[in-house]
mmCIF file of C-alpha atoms in Angstrom:
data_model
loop_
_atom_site.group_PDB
_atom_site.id
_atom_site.type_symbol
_atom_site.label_atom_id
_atom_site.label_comp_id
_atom_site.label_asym_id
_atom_site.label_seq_id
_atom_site.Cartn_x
_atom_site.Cartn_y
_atom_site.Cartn_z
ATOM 1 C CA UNK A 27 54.596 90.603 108.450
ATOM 2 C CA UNK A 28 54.366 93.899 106.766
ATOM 3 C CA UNK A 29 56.256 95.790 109.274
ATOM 4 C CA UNK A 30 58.865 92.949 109.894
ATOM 5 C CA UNK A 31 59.797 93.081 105.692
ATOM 6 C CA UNK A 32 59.779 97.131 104.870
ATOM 7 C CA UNK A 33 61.633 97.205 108.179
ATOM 8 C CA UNK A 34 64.365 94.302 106.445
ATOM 9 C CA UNK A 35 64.195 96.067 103.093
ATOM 10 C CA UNK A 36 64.801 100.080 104.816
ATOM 11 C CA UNK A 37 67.919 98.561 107.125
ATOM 12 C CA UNK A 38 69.536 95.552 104.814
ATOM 13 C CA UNK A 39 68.285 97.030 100.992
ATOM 14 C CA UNK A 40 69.074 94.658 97.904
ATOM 15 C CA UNK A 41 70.078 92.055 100.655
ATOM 16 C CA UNK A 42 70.148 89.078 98.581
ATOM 17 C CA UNK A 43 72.083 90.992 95.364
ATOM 18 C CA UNK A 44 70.709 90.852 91.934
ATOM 19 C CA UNK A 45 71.452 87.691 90.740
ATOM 20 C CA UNK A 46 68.654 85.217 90.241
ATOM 21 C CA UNK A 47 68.388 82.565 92.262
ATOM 22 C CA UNK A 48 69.023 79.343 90.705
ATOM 23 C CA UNK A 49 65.781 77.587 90.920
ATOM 24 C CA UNK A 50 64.345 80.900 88.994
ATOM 25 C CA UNK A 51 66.889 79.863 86.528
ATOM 26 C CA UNK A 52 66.042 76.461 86.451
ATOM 27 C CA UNK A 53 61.958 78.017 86.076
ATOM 28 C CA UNK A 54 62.649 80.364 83.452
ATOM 29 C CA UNK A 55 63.877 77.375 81.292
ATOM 30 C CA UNK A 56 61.110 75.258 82.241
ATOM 31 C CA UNK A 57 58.504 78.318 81.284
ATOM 32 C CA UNK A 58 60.237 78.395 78.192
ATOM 33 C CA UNK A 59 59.752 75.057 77.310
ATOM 34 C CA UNK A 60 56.032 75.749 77.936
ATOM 35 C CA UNK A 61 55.853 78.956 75.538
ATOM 36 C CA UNK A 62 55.084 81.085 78.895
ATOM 37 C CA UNK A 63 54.941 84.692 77.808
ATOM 38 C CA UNK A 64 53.457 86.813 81.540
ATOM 39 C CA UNK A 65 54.488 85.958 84.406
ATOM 40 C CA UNK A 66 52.762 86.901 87.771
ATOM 41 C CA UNK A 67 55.510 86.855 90.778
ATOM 42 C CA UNK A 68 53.924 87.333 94.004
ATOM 43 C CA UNK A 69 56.680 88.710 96.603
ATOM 44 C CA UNK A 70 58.493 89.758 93.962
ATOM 45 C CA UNK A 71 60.861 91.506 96.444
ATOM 46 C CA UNK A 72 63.206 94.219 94.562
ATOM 47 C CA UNK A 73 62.734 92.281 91.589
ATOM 48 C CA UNK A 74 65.743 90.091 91.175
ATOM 49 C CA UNK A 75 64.268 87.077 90.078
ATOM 50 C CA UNK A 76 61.971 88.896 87.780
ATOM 51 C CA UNK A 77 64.636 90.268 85.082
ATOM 52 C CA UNK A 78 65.966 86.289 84.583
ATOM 53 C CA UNK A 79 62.108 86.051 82.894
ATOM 54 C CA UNK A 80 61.847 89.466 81.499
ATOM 55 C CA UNK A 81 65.068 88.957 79.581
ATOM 56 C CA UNK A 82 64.145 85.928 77.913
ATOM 57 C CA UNK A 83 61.205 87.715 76.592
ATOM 58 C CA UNK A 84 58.787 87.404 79.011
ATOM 59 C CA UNK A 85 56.258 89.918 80.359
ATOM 60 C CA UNK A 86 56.302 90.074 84.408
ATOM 61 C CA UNK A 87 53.751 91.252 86.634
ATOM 62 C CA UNK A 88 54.472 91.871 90.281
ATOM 63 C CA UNK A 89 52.830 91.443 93.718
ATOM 64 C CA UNK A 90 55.083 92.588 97.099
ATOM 65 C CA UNK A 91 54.020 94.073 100.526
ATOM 66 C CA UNK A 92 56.647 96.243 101.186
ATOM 67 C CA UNK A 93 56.744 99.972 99.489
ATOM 68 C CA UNK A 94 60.271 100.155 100.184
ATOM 69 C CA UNK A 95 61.325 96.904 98.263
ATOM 70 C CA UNK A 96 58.928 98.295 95.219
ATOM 71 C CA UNK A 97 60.913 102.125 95.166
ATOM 72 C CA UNK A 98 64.156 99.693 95.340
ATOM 73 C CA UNK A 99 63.287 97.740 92.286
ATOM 74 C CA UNK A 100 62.374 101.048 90.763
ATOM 75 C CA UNK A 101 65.305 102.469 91.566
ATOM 76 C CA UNK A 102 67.457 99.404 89.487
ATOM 77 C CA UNK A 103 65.156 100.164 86.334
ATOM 78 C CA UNK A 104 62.435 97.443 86.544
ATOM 79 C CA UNK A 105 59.642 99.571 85.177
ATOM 80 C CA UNK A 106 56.940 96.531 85.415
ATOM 81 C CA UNK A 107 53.861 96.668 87.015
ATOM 82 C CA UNK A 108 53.877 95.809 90.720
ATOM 83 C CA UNK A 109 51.019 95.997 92.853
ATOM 84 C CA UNK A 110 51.450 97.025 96.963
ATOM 85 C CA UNK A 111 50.263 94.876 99.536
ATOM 86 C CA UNK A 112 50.238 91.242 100.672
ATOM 87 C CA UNK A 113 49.438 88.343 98.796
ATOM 88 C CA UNK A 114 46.304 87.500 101.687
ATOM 89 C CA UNK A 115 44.559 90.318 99.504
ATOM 90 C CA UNK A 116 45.389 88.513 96.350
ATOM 91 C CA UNK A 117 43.703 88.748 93.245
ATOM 92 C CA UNK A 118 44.858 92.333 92.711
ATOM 93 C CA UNK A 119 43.611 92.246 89.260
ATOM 94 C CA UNK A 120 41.506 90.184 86.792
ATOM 95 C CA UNK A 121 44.389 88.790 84.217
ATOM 96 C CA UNK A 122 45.243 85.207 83.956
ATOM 97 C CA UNK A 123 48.505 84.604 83.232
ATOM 98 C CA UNK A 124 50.491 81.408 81.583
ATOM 99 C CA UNK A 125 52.786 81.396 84.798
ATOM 100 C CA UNK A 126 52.933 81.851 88.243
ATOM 101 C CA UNK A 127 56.339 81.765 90.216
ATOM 102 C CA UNK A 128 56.640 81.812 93.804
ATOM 103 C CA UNK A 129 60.360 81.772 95.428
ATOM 104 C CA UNK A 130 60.340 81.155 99.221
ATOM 105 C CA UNK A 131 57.758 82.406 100.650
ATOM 106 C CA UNK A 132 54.837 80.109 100.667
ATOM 107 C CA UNK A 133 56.676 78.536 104.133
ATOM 108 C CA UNK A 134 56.289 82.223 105.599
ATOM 109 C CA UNK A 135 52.568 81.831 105.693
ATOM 110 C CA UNK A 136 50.023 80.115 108.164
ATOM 111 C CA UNK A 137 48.162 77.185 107.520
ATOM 112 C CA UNK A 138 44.583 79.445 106.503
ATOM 113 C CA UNK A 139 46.921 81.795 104.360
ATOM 114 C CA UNK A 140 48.806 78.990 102.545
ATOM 115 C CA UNK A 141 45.756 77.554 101.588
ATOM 116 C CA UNK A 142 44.023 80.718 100.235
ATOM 117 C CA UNK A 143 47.652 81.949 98.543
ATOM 118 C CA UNK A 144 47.844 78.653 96.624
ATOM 119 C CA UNK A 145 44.151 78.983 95.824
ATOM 120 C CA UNK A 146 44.486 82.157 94.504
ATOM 121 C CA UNK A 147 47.635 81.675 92.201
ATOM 122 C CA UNK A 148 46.158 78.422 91.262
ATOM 123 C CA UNK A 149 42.851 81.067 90.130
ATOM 124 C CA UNK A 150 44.722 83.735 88.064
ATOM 125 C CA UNK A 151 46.552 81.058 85.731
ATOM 126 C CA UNK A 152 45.151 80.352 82.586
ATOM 127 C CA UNK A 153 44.116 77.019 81.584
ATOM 128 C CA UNK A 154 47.123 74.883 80.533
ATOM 129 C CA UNK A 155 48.804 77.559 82.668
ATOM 130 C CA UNK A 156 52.032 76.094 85.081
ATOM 131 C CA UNK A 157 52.819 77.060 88.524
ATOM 132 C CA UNK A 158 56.259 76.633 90.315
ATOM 133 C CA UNK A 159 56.329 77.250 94.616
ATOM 134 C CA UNK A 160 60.391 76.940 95.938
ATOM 135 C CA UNK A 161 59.925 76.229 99.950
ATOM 136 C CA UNK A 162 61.707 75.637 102.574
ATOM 137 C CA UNK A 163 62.145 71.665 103.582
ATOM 138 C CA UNK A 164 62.249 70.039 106.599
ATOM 139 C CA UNK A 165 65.508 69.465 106.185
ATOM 140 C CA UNK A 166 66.695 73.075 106.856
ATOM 141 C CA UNK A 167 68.938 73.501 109.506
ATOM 142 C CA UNK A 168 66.366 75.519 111.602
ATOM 143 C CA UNK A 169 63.557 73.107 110.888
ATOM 144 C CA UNK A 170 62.575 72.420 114.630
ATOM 145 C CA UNK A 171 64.419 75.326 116.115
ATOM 146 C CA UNK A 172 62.375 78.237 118.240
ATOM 147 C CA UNK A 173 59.267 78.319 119.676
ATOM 148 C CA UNK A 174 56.594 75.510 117.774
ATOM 149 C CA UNK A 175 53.407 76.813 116.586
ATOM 150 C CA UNK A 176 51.681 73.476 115.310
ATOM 151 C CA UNK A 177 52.970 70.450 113.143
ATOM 152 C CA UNK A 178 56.424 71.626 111.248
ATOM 153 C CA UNK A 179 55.407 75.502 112.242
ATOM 154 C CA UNK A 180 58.012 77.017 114.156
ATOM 155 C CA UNK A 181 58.711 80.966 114.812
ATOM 156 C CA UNK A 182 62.320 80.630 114.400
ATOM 157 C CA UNK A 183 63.232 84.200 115.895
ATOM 158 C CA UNK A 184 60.795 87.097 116.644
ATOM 159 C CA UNK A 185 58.491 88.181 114.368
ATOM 160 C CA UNK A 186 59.566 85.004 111.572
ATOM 161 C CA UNK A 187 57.115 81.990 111.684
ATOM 162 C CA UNK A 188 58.215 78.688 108.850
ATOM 163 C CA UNK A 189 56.414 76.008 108.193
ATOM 164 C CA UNK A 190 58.605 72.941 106.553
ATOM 165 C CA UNK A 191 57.017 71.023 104.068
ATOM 166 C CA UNK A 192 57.668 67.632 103.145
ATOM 167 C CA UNK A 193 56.548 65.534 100.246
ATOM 168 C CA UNK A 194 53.626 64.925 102.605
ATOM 169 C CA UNK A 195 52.326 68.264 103.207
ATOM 170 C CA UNK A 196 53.080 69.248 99.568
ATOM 171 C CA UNK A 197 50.885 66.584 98.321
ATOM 172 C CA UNK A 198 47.921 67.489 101.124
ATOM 173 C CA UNK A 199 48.537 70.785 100.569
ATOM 174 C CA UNK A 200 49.172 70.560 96.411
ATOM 175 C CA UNK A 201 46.896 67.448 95.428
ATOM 176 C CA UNK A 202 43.804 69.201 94.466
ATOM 177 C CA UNK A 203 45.718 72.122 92.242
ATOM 178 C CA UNK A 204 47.442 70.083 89.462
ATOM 179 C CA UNK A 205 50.149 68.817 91.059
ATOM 180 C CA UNK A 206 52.677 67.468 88.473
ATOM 181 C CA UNK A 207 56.194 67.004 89.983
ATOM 182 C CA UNK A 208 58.325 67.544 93.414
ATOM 183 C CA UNK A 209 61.764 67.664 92.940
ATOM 184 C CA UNK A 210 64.378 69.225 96.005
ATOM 185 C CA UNK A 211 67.359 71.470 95.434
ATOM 186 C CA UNK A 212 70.321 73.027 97.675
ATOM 187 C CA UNK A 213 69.613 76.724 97.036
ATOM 188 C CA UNK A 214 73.102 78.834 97.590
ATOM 189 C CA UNK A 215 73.312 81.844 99.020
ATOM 190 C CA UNK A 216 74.958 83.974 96.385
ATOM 191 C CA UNK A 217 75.533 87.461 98.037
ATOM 192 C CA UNK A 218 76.491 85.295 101.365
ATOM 193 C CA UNK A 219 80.034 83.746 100.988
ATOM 194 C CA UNK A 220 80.788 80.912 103.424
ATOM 195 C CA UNK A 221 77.129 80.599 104.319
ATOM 196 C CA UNK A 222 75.899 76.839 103.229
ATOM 197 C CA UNK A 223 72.942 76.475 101.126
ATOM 198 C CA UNK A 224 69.720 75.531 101.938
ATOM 199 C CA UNK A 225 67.243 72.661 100.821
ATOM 200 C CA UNK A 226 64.455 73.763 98.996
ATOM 201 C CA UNK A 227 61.109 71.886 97.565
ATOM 202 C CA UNK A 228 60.554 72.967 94.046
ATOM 203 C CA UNK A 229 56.705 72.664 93.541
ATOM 204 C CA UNK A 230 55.291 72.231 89.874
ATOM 205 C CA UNK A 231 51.804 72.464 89.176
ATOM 206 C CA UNK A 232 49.855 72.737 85.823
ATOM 207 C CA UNK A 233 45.969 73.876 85.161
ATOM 208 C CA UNK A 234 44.129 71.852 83.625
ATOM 209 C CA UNK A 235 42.655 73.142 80.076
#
């Protein structure tokens, strides 16, 4: 997984733009509401989703396995902390934080890593703390497309394994972590014109105080 992203980040760069996705949006508001003031983003990528928090006055702490992405989002001024390496080696440090946003990459993990990865996140919040996963649905286009690994795991092209979660699986994989709401969402694709959207499972947890 390593090589496959700092190979993606050297050849396609700030692939997906700079604007924030929507459901990052639709998180900073929520955090907000909650009076959520550091934010821990693991795969935080070249930072695009992080600045949507940052400028609404919150402080953002990083997580991303490829050294390429990290120079990248140095390079467009975020001067946060991010730490280098893959979210299996999670915690990176000892802080607790009031939030904890994840944007599509929990389905990019196997079964033993997804558990561990929402273990982990679940770990470094503090208590009243909130949580938000976006992942990819079963009702994605390529859900059931490629070569099938187990149930709704599929490696969709070489070297990029999915799992699709359903309300199902969220609540398996979700019920023990504070599991407050499931709500789904057609993400667009906002440096792709023409290409459709896809459905995403926003994932809301809060830790118990």
């Amino acid at each position: 997984m390593t090589e496959f992203w700092e190979t993606s980040f050297i050849k396609n760069q700030t692939m997906w733009g700079f604007e924030p996705a929507d459901s990052a949006i639709l998180t900073k508001d929520y955090f907000k509401e909650k009076n959520v003031k550091d934010v821990l983003i693991p795969g935080i990528g070249y930072g695009r989703n992080a600045k949507v928090f940052m400028e609404n006055g919150m402080d953002v702490t990083g997580i991303e396995i490829s050294k390429t992405a990290i120079e990248l989002a140095r390079e467009s001024g975020l001067k946060i902390p991010i730490f280098h390496g893959p979210v299996s080696d999670m915690p990176f440090d000892g802080r607790q934080y009031d939030g904890v946003f994840s944007y599509a990459l929990l389905h990019l993990l196997s079964e033993e890593e997804r558990v561990k990865f929402i273990r982990d996140c679940y770990g470094q919040l503090k208590p009243g703390g909130h949580m938000v996963f976006t992942t990819i649905s079963k009702e994605a286009p390529m859900y059931g497309k490629g070569t099938q690994l187990g149930e709704n795991y599929y490696e969709i092209m070489e070297g990029v394994k999915m799992f699709f979660y359903d309300r199902e699986s969220i609540k398996r994989d979700f019920g023990d972590y504070g599991l407050v709401e499931v709500t789904e969402m057609m993400e667009p694709h906002k440096n792709a014109e023409g290409k459709p959207p896809f459905p995403f499972m926003v994932i809301t947890c809060r830790k118990e105080i």
